[in-house]
Amino acid sequence: MNGGGREGDRRDDEVRGARRIPGPRGAVDDLDLETVERPVLPPPGGSTPDEAVPEQGAPEGDVRDAVPEAGAADEPDAVDPDAVDAVDEPYAVDEPDAVDEPEPAMTSATSATSAATPVLSHQVLKALLGAWALSACSAEETAAVEDHLTVCAPCADEALRLRDAVGLLHTDGSLDLDPTLRTRVMDGCLGRRPARIPVPDWATPYDAETARLDALLRDIGDSEWHAPVRLQWFEDERPATRRTTVAGVIGHLMAVDGLVSAALGLDDPLGRVEVPLSPARRTETYWAATRPPATRAVREPWRDLTHELIRTASLAGRNVAERSVSYGDFALPLQDALLDRAFECWVHGTDIAEAVDYPYKPPSAAHLHRMIDLAARLLPAALAGRRSAGLAGPAKELVAPGEPGRSVHLEVEGHGGGDWYIPLDSPAAVGSPRRAVAQVALDGVEFCQLVAGHISPVEAAAGQEGDREAIRDVLFASASLSRL
């Protein structure tokens, strides 16, 4: 302080009794300084009412008795230490003229408020919380905000939330949920209270993938439902593509899910019309009927249908797993049909995620392994069909059904991987390690992209060894499993 009784450039943390916090904390005082009665201070140069001056504990007599005579301020021995302590150090004297009239004393709370920090209103300090959490405030603003947080519980809570949010902004990891999180949560819940009618194990991949896709759809905005999506598959020995929108992809999934709903005796999502059984033609029928193009309104009927399929499959009992689901040119048992639907849901979920720039991980390893296994089990029939069309090499060693025949060792590495032996000459033969004539190695996700028609058979294999013709036939047969 100077001789005029005003506070100088002292820092807040040097003021006795002032409380400071370096950042958000778990609990704050409930004291509201706005309701605390403050002493009435006189105007500059005016006198101080006796009742407005807090008790200082000074000895009786004039305060000037405790101040050295003029000219003695420069001499340390001239100042009585007891007299200085008696006024609790609220003043320091530079000149004799400054003590003509006593100045009002200041409590610790008043001195903290009157520190070098700016006096800002509650609304201004609340507006500064975001900048404070990002460490973007000036030194004076930071001090003012941190002083305010010691006395304002709502602002302290908000500051804590903002500081936690800043931590998320600086993370290098993906904000997308772990695909295994839902399974772990469900397992924990069911471990405490088993489901009265559990979802069949063979239906859980479809349940998980539809839930993941629905979570993506809930996160995107209205405009992103019209984002262009390029669907890809493999047809007539070359890649094929079709452009649609996010809403169009969900309509495509719902149209093909209608094949499963028909097998379970449920209503067809396309309505009471005579429609072809082929997945591609069902999709074209749906797209032609939705003019103008579908919007986000398609999400609810699609999600309702997926719930109904899972519920019906769960209530139907064990024998329903083998019920045939017709795809027009071929048929699958219900348990494989739902696995096929889970695979397509993941593939098209990835297409949508790429279109709207959304993080989207592969399925869990257990579910991805089942999808790869389904593709491996479909490859012998696909090879036979291509051989009949003249697109694959001729059979070299026909064997009786159930006997081991010439095989290709399909080694799928990484996530959901394993080893499969694909019979080459007859779909009824059994793959055998002893009869393997070639080996091809692929990553698990890469193999699924090949089966979905998203990459070329020529580019797919990471490693090849053995009969080149057999390897080529297996890779092209894998790509031929894809469809719109």
Coordinates of C-alpha atoms in Angstrom, one line a residue:
M1 CA 0.0 0.0 0.0
N2 CA 1.0 3.6 -0.5
G3 CA 0.5 6.5 1.9
G4 CA -3.0 7.1 0.6
G5 CA -4.3 3.9 2.0
R6 CA -4.9 2.2 -1.4
E7 CA -3.7 -1.2 -2.2
G8 CA -0.8 -1.6 -4.6
D9 CA 0.4 -4.4 -6.8
R10 CA 0.2 -7.2 -4.2
R11 CA -0.6 -10.6 -5.6
D12 CA -3.8 -12.4 -4.4
D13 CA -1.9 -15.4 -3.0
E14 CA 0.1 -13.0 -0.8
V15 CA -3.0 -11.7 0.9
R16 CA -3.6 -13.3 4.2
G17 CA -6.8 -15.4 4.4
A18 CA -7.4 -15.4 0.6
R19 CA -8.3 -18.8 -0.8
R20 CA -7.2 -19.9 -4.3
I21 CA -7.6 -23.1 -6.4
P22 CA -5.4 -24.1 -9.3
G23 CA -8.3 -25.7 -11.1
P24 CA -11.7 -27.5 -10.7
R25 CA -12.2 -29.5 -7.5
G26 CA -14.7 -32.0 -6.3
A27 CA -16.5 -29.8 -3.7
V28 CA -16.8 -26.1 -3.0
D29 CA -17.9 -23.9 -0.1
D30 CA -21.5 -22.9 -0.1
L31 CA -20.7 -19.4 1.0
D32 CA -22.2 -16.7 -1.2
L33 CA -20.3 -13.5 -0.7
E34 CA -23.1 -11.5 -2.4
T35 CA -25.2 -12.0 0.8
V36 CA -22.4 -11.0 3.2
E37 CA -22.8 -7.6 4.8
R38 CA -19.9 -5.3 3.9
P39 CA -18.7 -2.3 5.9
V40 CA -19.8 1.1 4.6
L41 CA -16.7 2.9 3.2
P42 CA -16.7 6.7 3.0
P43 CA -16.1 8.6 -0.2
P44 CA -12.5 9.6 -0.8
G45 CA -11.4 12.2 1.6
G46 CA -14.5 11.7 3.8
S47 CA -14.8 10.6 7.4
T48 CA -15.6 7.0 8.4
P49 CA -18.6 6.2 10.5
D50 CA -17.4 4.6 13.8
E51 CA -19.7 1.5 13.3
A52 CA -18.3 0.9 9.8
V53 CA -14.7 0.4 11.1
P54 CA -14.0 -3.2 12.1
E55 CA -12.3 -3.7 15.5
Q56 CA -8.6 -3.7 14.9
G57 CA -7.4 -4.5 18.4
A58 CA -5.2 -1.4 18.5
P59 CA -4.2 0.2 21.8
E60 CA -6.2 3.0 23.1
G61 CA -5.4 6.4 21.8
D62 CA -5.0 8.0 18.5
V63 CA -3.6 5.9 15.7
R64 CA -1.1 8.6 15.0
D65 CA 0.5 7.7 18.4
A66 CA 1.6 4.4 16.7
V67 CA 3.2 6.2 13.8
P68 CA 6.7 7.6 14.0
E69 CA 7.3 11.3 13.8
A70 CA 8.0 13.0 10.4
G71 CA 11.4 12.3 9.3
A72 CA 11.7 9.1 11.2
A73 CA 10.2 6.9 8.4
D74 CA 13.6 6.5 6.8
E75 CA 15.1 5.2 10.1
P76 CA 14.2 1.6 10.9
D77 CA 14.8 2.1 14.6
A78 CA 12.3 4.9 14.8
V79 CA 9.3 2.6 14.2
D80 CA 7.8 0.9 17.2
P81 CA 7.2 -2.8 16.2
D82 CA 4.4 -3.1 18.8
A83 CA 2.6 -0.2 17.3
V84 CA 2.8 -1.6 13.8
D85 CA 1.4 -5.0 14.9
A86 CA -1.4 -3.2 16.8
V87 CA -3.1 -2.2 13.5
D88 CA -2.6 -5.6 11.8
E89 CA -0.5 -4.1 9.0
P90 CA -3.4 -2.4 7.1
Y91 CA -1.3 0.7 6.5
A92 CA 2.3 1.6 5.8
V93 CA 3.4 5.2 6.0
D94 CA 5.6 6.8 3.3
E95 CA 5.0 10.5 4.3
P96 CA 4.0 12.2 7.5
D97 CA 1.1 14.0 5.7
A98 CA -0.6 10.7 5.0
V99 CA -1.7 10.2 8.6
D100 CA -3.7 13.3 9.1
E101 CA -6.8 11.2 9.1
P102 CA -7.3 7.5 9.8
E103 CA -8.1 5.3 6.8
P104 CA -10.8 2.5 7.0
A105 CA -9.3 -0.9 7.9
M106 CA -9.9 -3.9 5.6
T107 CA -10.8 -7.4 6.5
S108 CA -9.1 -10.4 4.8
A109 CA -12.2 -11.0 2.6
T110 CA -12.4 -7.4 1.6
S111 CA -8.7 -7.3 0.8
A112 CA -8.9 -10.4 -1.3
T113 CA -11.8 -8.9 -3.3
S114 CA -9.8 -5.7 -3.7
A115 CA -6.7 -7.5 -4.9
A116 CA -5.0 -7.0 -8.3
T117 CA -7.7 -9.2 -10.0
P118 CA -10.4 -7.3 -11.9
V119 CA -13.8 -6.9 -10.4
L120 CA -16.1 -8.8 -12.8
S121 CA -19.8 -9.6 -12.6
H122 CA -21.0 -13.2 -12.1
Q123 CA -22.3 -13.3 -15.7
V124 CA -18.9 -12.2 -17.1
L125 CA -17.1 -14.8 -15.0
K126 CA -19.5 -17.5 -16.0
A127 CA -18.9 -16.7 -19.7
L128 CA -15.1 -16.9 -19.1
L129 CA -15.3 -20.5 -17.8
G130 CA -14.9 -22.1 -21.3
A131 CA -11.8 -20.0 -22.0
W132 CA -10.5 -20.7 -18.5
A133 CA -10.8 -24.5 -19.0
L134 CA -8.8 -24.1 -22.3
S135 CA -6.2 -22.0 -20.5
A136 CA -7.0 -19.2 -22.8
C137 CA -7.6 -16.4 -20.2
S138 CA -5.2 -13.7 -19.3
A139 CA -3.5 -13.8 -16.0
E140 CA -5.9 -11.3 -14.5
E141 CA -9.0 -13.1 -15.8
T142 CA -7.6 -16.5 -14.6
A143 CA -7.2 -15.1 -11.1
A144 CA -10.7 -13.5 -11.1
V145 CA -12.3 -16.8 -12.3
E146 CA -10.4 -18.9 -9.8
D147 CA -11.3 -16.6 -6.9
H148 CA -15.0 -16.8 -8.1
L149 CA -14.9 -20.6 -8.1
T150 CA -14.1 -20.7 -4.4
V151 CA -17.4 -19.0 -3.6
C152 CA -19.8 -20.1 -6.4
A153 CA -20.8 -23.7 -6.3
P154 CA -22.7 -23.8 -9.7
C155 CA -19.8 -22.2 -11.5
A156 CA -17.3 -24.6 -9.8
D157 CA -19.4 -27.6 -11.0
E158 CA -19.5 -26.2 -14.5
A159 CA -15.8 -25.6 -14.5
L160 CA -15.1 -29.2 -13.5
R161 CA -17.3 -30.5 -16.3
L162 CA -15.6 -28.2 -18.8
R163 CA -12.1 -29.2 -17.7
D164 CA -13.0 -32.9 -18.1
A165 CA -14.4 -32.1 -21.6
V166 CA -11.1 -30.5 -22.5
G167 CA -9.4 -33.8 -21.8
L168 CA -11.5 -35.5 -24.4
L169 CA -10.5 -32.8 -27.0
H170 CA -6.8 -33.7 -26.6
T171 CA -7.2 -37.5 -26.8
D172 CA -5.5 -39.3 -29.7
G173 CA -7.9 -42.3 -29.4
S174 CA -11.2 -42.8 -31.2
L175 CA -14.3 -41.6 -29.5
D176 CA -16.3 -44.5 -31.0
L177 CA -17.5 -47.1 -28.5
D178 CA -15.7 -50.4 -28.3
P179 CA -17.8 -52.9 -30.3
T180 CA -17.4 -55.4 -27.5
L181 CA -18.8 -52.9 -24.9
R182 CA -22.5 -53.9 -25.6
T183 CA -21.7 -57.6 -25.2
R184 CA -19.8 -57.0 -22.0
V185 CA -22.7 -54.9 -20.6
M186 CA -25.3 -57.5 -21.6
D187 CA -23.2 -60.4 -20.2
G188 CA -22.9 -58.5 -16.9
C189 CA -26.6 -57.8 -16.7
L190 CA -27.6 -61.3 -17.7
G191 CA -25.1 -62.7 -15.2
R192 CA -27.1 -60.9 -12.4
R193 CA -30.5 -61.7 -13.8
P194 CA -30.7 -64.3 -16.7
A195 CA -33.2 -63.5 -19.4
R196 CA -36.5 -65.4 -19.2
I197 CA -36.3 -65.9 -23.0
P198 CA -32.7 -65.4 -24.1
V199 CA -31.7 -64.4 -27.6
P200 CA -30.3 -67.5 -29.4
D201 CA -26.6 -67.6 -29.7
W202 CA -26.8 -67.8 -33.5
A203 CA -28.9 -64.5 -33.5
T204 CA -26.5 -62.5 -31.4
P205 CA -24.3 -61.2 -34.3
Y206 CA -27.4 -59.8 -36.0
D207 CA -28.6 -58.3 -32.7
A208 CA -25.2 -56.7 -32.1
E209 CA -24.6 -55.3 -35.6
T210 CA -28.1 -53.8 -36.0
A211 CA -27.6 -52.1 -32.6
R212 CA -24.3 -50.7 -33.7
L213 CA -25.7 -49.4 -36.9
D214 CA -28.6 -47.9 -35.1
A215 CA -26.2 -46.0 -32.8
L216 CA -24.5 -44.5 -35.8
L217 CA -27.8 -43.4 -37.3
R218 CA -28.9 -41.7 -34.1
D219 CA -25.7 -39.6 -34.1
I220 CA -25.9 -38.2 -37.7
G221 CA -27.9 -35.1 -38.6
D222 CA -30.9 -34.7 -40.9
S223 CA -28.8 -33.5 -43.8
E224 CA -26.4 -36.5 -43.6
W225 CA -29.2 -38.9 -44.4
H226 CA -28.9 -37.5 -48.0
A227 CA -25.2 -38.0 -48.1
P228 CA -24.2 -40.0 -51.2
V229 CA -23.1 -43.6 -50.6
R230 CA -21.4 -45.8 -53.2
L231 CA -22.4 -49.5 -52.9
Q232 CA -19.9 -52.0 -54.4
W233 CA -20.0 -55.6 -55.3
F234 CA -18.5 -58.1 -57.8
E235 CA -20.5 -59.1 -60.9
D236 CA -19.6 -60.7 -64.2
E237 CA -15.9 -60.9 -63.3
R238 CA -15.6 -57.2 -62.7
P239 CA -16.5 -54.7 -59.9
A240 CA -20.0 -53.1 -60.0
T241 CA -21.2 -50.0 -58.2
R242 CA -24.5 -48.2 -57.4
R243 CA -24.9 -44.8 -55.9
T244 CA -27.6 -44.1 -53.4
T245 CA -28.0 -42.2 -50.1
V246 CA -27.7 -43.1 -46.4
A247 CA -31.5 -43.4 -46.3
G248 CA -31.4 -45.6 -49.4
V249 CA -28.9 -48.0 -47.8
I250 CA -31.2 -48.4 -44.8
G251 CA -34.2 -49.0 -47.2
H252 CA -32.1 -51.7 -49.0
L253 CA -31.3 -53.4 -45.7
M254 CA -35.0 -53.4 -44.7
A255 CA -36.1 -54.7 -48.1
V256 CA -33.7 -57.7 -47.9
D257 CA -34.6 -58.3 -44.2
G258 CA -38.1 -58.9 -45.6
L259 CA -36.9 -62.3 -46.8
V260 CA -36.3 -63.4 -43.2
S261 CA -39.5 -61.9 -42.0
A262 CA -41.4 -63.9 -44.7
A263 CA -39.8 -67.1 -43.5
L264 CA -40.9 -66.3 -39.9
G265 CA -44.5 -65.5 -41.0
L266 CA -44.2 -61.8 -40.3
D267 CA -45.5 -58.9 -42.5
D268 CA -43.4 -58.0 -45.5
P269 CA -41.9 -54.5 -45.1
L270 CA -42.6 -53.8 -48.7
G271 CA -46.4 -54.3 -48.1
R272 CA -49.0 -56.5 -49.7
V273 CA -47.5 -56.5 -53.2
E274 CA -46.2 -59.3 -55.4
V275 CA -42.4 -58.7 -55.3
P276 CA -39.6 -60.9 -56.5
L277 CA -37.5 -62.9 -54.0
S278 CA -34.1 -61.8 -55.3
P279 CA -32.5 -59.3 -52.9
A280 CA -31.4 -57.0 -55.7
R281 CA -34.9 -56.9 -57.3
R282 CA -36.5 -56.4 -53.9
T283 CA -34.2 -53.4 -53.4
E284 CA -34.9 -51.9 -56.8
T285 CA -38.7 -52.3 -56.1
Y286 CA -38.3 -50.5 -52.8
W287 CA -36.2 -47.7 -54.3
A288 CA -38.7 -47.2 -57.2
A289 CA -41.6 -46.9 -54.7
T290 CA -39.9 -44.3 -52.6
R291 CA -40.1 -41.1 -54.7
P292 CA -38.8 -38.7 -53.5
P293 CA -35.9 -40.5 -51.9
A294 CA -36.3 -41.8 -48.4
T295 CA -35.3 -39.6 -45.4
R296 CA -34.4 -40.4 -41.8
A297 CA -38.0 -41.6 -41.3
V298 CA -36.9 -45.0 -42.7
R299 CA -34.9 -45.6 -39.5
E300 CA -37.8 -46.5 -37.2
P301 CA -39.5 -49.1 -39.5
W302 CA -36.1 -50.7 -40.2
R303 CA -35.2 -50.8 -36.5
D304 CA -38.7 -52.1 -35.5
L305 CA -38.3 -54.9 -38.1
T306 CA -34.9 -55.9 -36.7
H307 CA -36.4 -56.0 -33.1
E308 CA -39.3 -58.1 -34.3
L309 CA -37.1 -60.6 -36.2
I310 CA -34.9 -61.1 -33.0
R311 CA -38.0 -61.4 -30.8
T312 CA -39.7 -63.9 -33.0
A313 CA -36.6 -66.0 -33.5
S314 CA -36.1 -66.1 -29.7
L315 CA -39.7 -67.1 -29.0
A316 CA -39.9 -69.7 -31.8
G317 CA -37.8 -72.4 -30.1
R318 CA -34.8 -74.5 -31.2
N319 CA -36.2 -76.0 -34.4
V320 CA -36.6 -72.5 -36.0
A321 CA -32.8 -72.3 -36.6
E322 CA -33.0 -74.7 -39.5
R323 CA -36.0 -73.1 -41.2
S324 CA -35.2 -72.3 -44.8
V325 CA -35.0 -68.7 -46.0
S326 CA -35.2 -68.3 -49.8
Y327 CA -33.0 -65.8 -51.6
G328 CA -34.4 -66.7 -55.0
D329 CA -31.4 -68.4 -56.5
F330 CA -30.4 -70.1 -53.3
A331 CA -31.6 -70.7 -49.8
L332 CA -30.1 -70.6 -46.3
P333 CA -31.2 -71.9 -42.9
L334 CA -32.5 -69.2 -40.7
Q335 CA -29.4 -69.2 -38.4
D336 CA -27.1 -68.6 -41.5
A337 CA -29.5 -66.1 -43.0
L338 CA -29.4 -63.9 -39.8
L339 CA -25.6 -64.3 -39.8
D340 CA -25.6 -63.1 -43.5
R341 CA -27.8 -60.2 -42.5
A342 CA -25.4 -59.3 -39.7
F343 CA -22.5 -59.3 -42.2
E344 CA -24.4 -57.1 -44.7
C345 CA -25.4 -54.8 -41.8
W346 CA -21.7 -54.3 -40.8
V347 CA -20.5 -53.9 -44.5
H348 CA -23.2 -51.2 -45.3
G349 CA -22.7 -49.6 -41.8
T350 CA -19.0 -49.1 -42.9
D351 CA -20.2 -47.6 -46.2
I352 CA -22.4 -45.2 -44.3
A353 CA -19.6 -44.3 -41.8
E354 CA -17.2 -43.5 -44.6
A355 CA -19.8 -41.3 -46.3
V356 CA -20.4 -39.2 -43.2
D357 CA -16.9 -39.5 -41.8
Y358 CA -17.9 -41.5 -38.7
P359 CA -15.6 -43.9 -36.8
Y360 CA -16.8 -47.5 -37.2
K361 CA -14.9 -50.6 -36.1
P362 CA -15.2 -54.2 -37.3
P363 CA -17.4 -56.6 -35.3
S364 CA -16.1 -58.4 -32.3
A365 CA -13.7 -61.2 -33.0
A366 CA -16.2 -64.0 -32.1
H367 CA -18.8 -62.6 -34.5
L368 CA -16.4 -61.9 -37.2
H369 CA -15.1 -65.4 -37.0
R370 CA -18.6 -66.7 -37.6
M371 CA -19.1 -64.5 -40.6
I372 CA -15.8 -65.8 -42.1
D373 CA -16.9 -69.3 -41.4
L374 CA -20.2 -68.8 -43.2
A375 CA -18.3 -67.5 -46.3
A376 CA -15.9 -70.5 -46.2
R377 CA -18.9 -72.9 -46.0
L378 CA -20.5 -71.2 -49.0
L379 CA -17.3 -71.3 -51.2
P380 CA -17.6 -75.0 -52.4
A381 CA -21.0 -74.3 -53.9
A382 CA -19.8 -71.0 -55.4
L383 CA -16.9 -72.8 -57.0
A384 CA -19.2 -75.5 -58.5
G385 CA -21.5 -72.8 -59.9
R386 CA -18.5 -70.9 -61.5
R387 CA -17.2 -74.2 -62.9
S388 CA -20.6 -74.9 -64.5
A389 CA -20.5 -71.4 -66.1
G390 CA -17.0 -72.0 -67.4
L391 CA -15.5 -69.4 -65.1
A392 CA -13.3 -71.8 -63.0
G393 CA -10.9 -74.6 -63.8
P394 CA -12.3 -78.2 -64.4
A395 CA -12.5 -80.7 -61.6
K396 CA -9.4 -82.9 -61.4
E397 CA -10.2 -85.5 -58.8
L398 CA -13.8 -86.3 -58.1
V399 CA -14.4 -88.0 -54.8
A400 CA -17.5 -89.5 -53.1
P401 CA -19.5 -87.2 -50.9
G402 CA -18.0 -86.9 -47.5
E403 CA -14.5 -88.0 -48.6
P404 CA -11.5 -85.7 -48.4
G405 CA -10.6 -84.1 -51.7
R406 CA -8.1 -81.6 -53.1
S407 CA -8.2 -78.5 -51.0
V408 CA -6.9 -75.0 -50.6
H409 CA -5.8 -74.0 -47.2
L410 CA -7.4 -70.6 -46.4
E411 CA -5.5 -69.0 -43.6
V412 CA -7.2 -65.9 -42.2
E413 CA -5.0 -63.9 -39.9
G414 CA -5.7 -61.4 -37.2
H415 CA -9.1 -60.3 -36.0
G416 CA -11.5 -63.3 -36.1
G417 CA -9.1 -65.4 -38.0
G418 CA -8.6 -69.2 -38.3
D419 CA -7.9 -72.0 -40.8
W420 CA -10.3 -73.4 -43.3
Y421 CA -9.8 -76.0 -46.0
I422 CA -11.9 -75.4 -49.1
P423 CA -12.6 -78.5 -51.3
L424 CA -12.0 -77.8 -54.9
D425 CA -13.5 -80.5 -57.1
S426 CA -16.9 -81.3 -55.5
P427 CA -19.1 -79.3 -53.1
A428 CA -19.9 -82.5 -51.3
A429 CA -16.2 -83.3 -50.6
V430 CA -14.5 -82.5 -47.3
G431 CA -11.6 -80.2 -47.1
S432 CA -8.4 -81.9 -45.8
P433 CA -5.0 -80.6 -44.7
R434 CA -3.5 -83.8 -46.1
R435 CA -5.0 -83.0 -49.6
A436 CA -4.1 -79.3 -49.6
V437 CA -2.6 -78.3 -52.9
A438 CA -2.2 -74.6 -52.2
Q439 CA -2.3 -72.1 -49.4
V440 CA -3.5 -68.5 -49.4
A441 CA -3.2 -66.1 -46.4
L442 CA -5.4 -63.0 -45.9
D443 CA -6.3 -60.6 -43.0
G444 CA -9.7 -61.2 -41.5
V445 CA -11.2 -57.8 -42.4
E446 CA -9.6 -57.9 -45.8
F447 CA -11.2 -61.3 -46.5
C448 CA -14.6 -60.0 -45.6
Q449 CA -14.0 -57.0 -47.9
L450 CA -13.3 -59.5 -50.7
V451 CA -16.4 -61.4 -49.9
A452 CA -18.4 -58.1 -49.9
G453 CA -16.9 -57.1 -53.3
H454 CA -15.1 -54.1 -51.9
I455 CA -11.7 -55.2 -53.1
S456 CA -10.5 -57.0 -56.2
P457 CA -9.5 -60.7 -56.0
V458 CA -6.2 -59.8 -57.5
E459 CA -5.4 -57.4 -54.7
A460 CA -6.7 -59.5 -51.8
A461 CA -4.1 -62.2 -51.1
A462 CA -1.3 -61.3 -48.7
G463 CA 0.5 -64.6 -49.3
Q464 CA 0.1 -67.4 -51.9
E465 CA 1.8 -70.8 -52.2
G466 CA 1.1 -73.8 -54.4
D467 CA -1.4 -74.3 -57.2
R468 CA -2.0 -70.9 -58.7
E469 CA -5.1 -71.9 -60.6
A470 CA -6.7 -73.3 -57.4
I471 CA -5.8 -70.1 -55.5
R472 CA -7.3 -68.0 -58.3
D473 CA -10.5 -70.0 -58.3
V474 CA -11.0 -69.7 -54.6
L475 CA -10.3 -65.9 -54.6
F476 CA -12.7 -65.2 -57.4
A477 CA -15.3 -67.5 -55.9
S478 CA -15.1 -65.5 -52.7
A479 CA -15.7 -62.3 -54.6
S480 CA -18.7 -63.9 -56.4
L481 CA -20.5 -64.2 -53.0
S482 CA -21.0 -60.5 -53.0
R483 CA -24.3 -58.9 -54.3
L484 CA -26.1 -55.6 -54.1

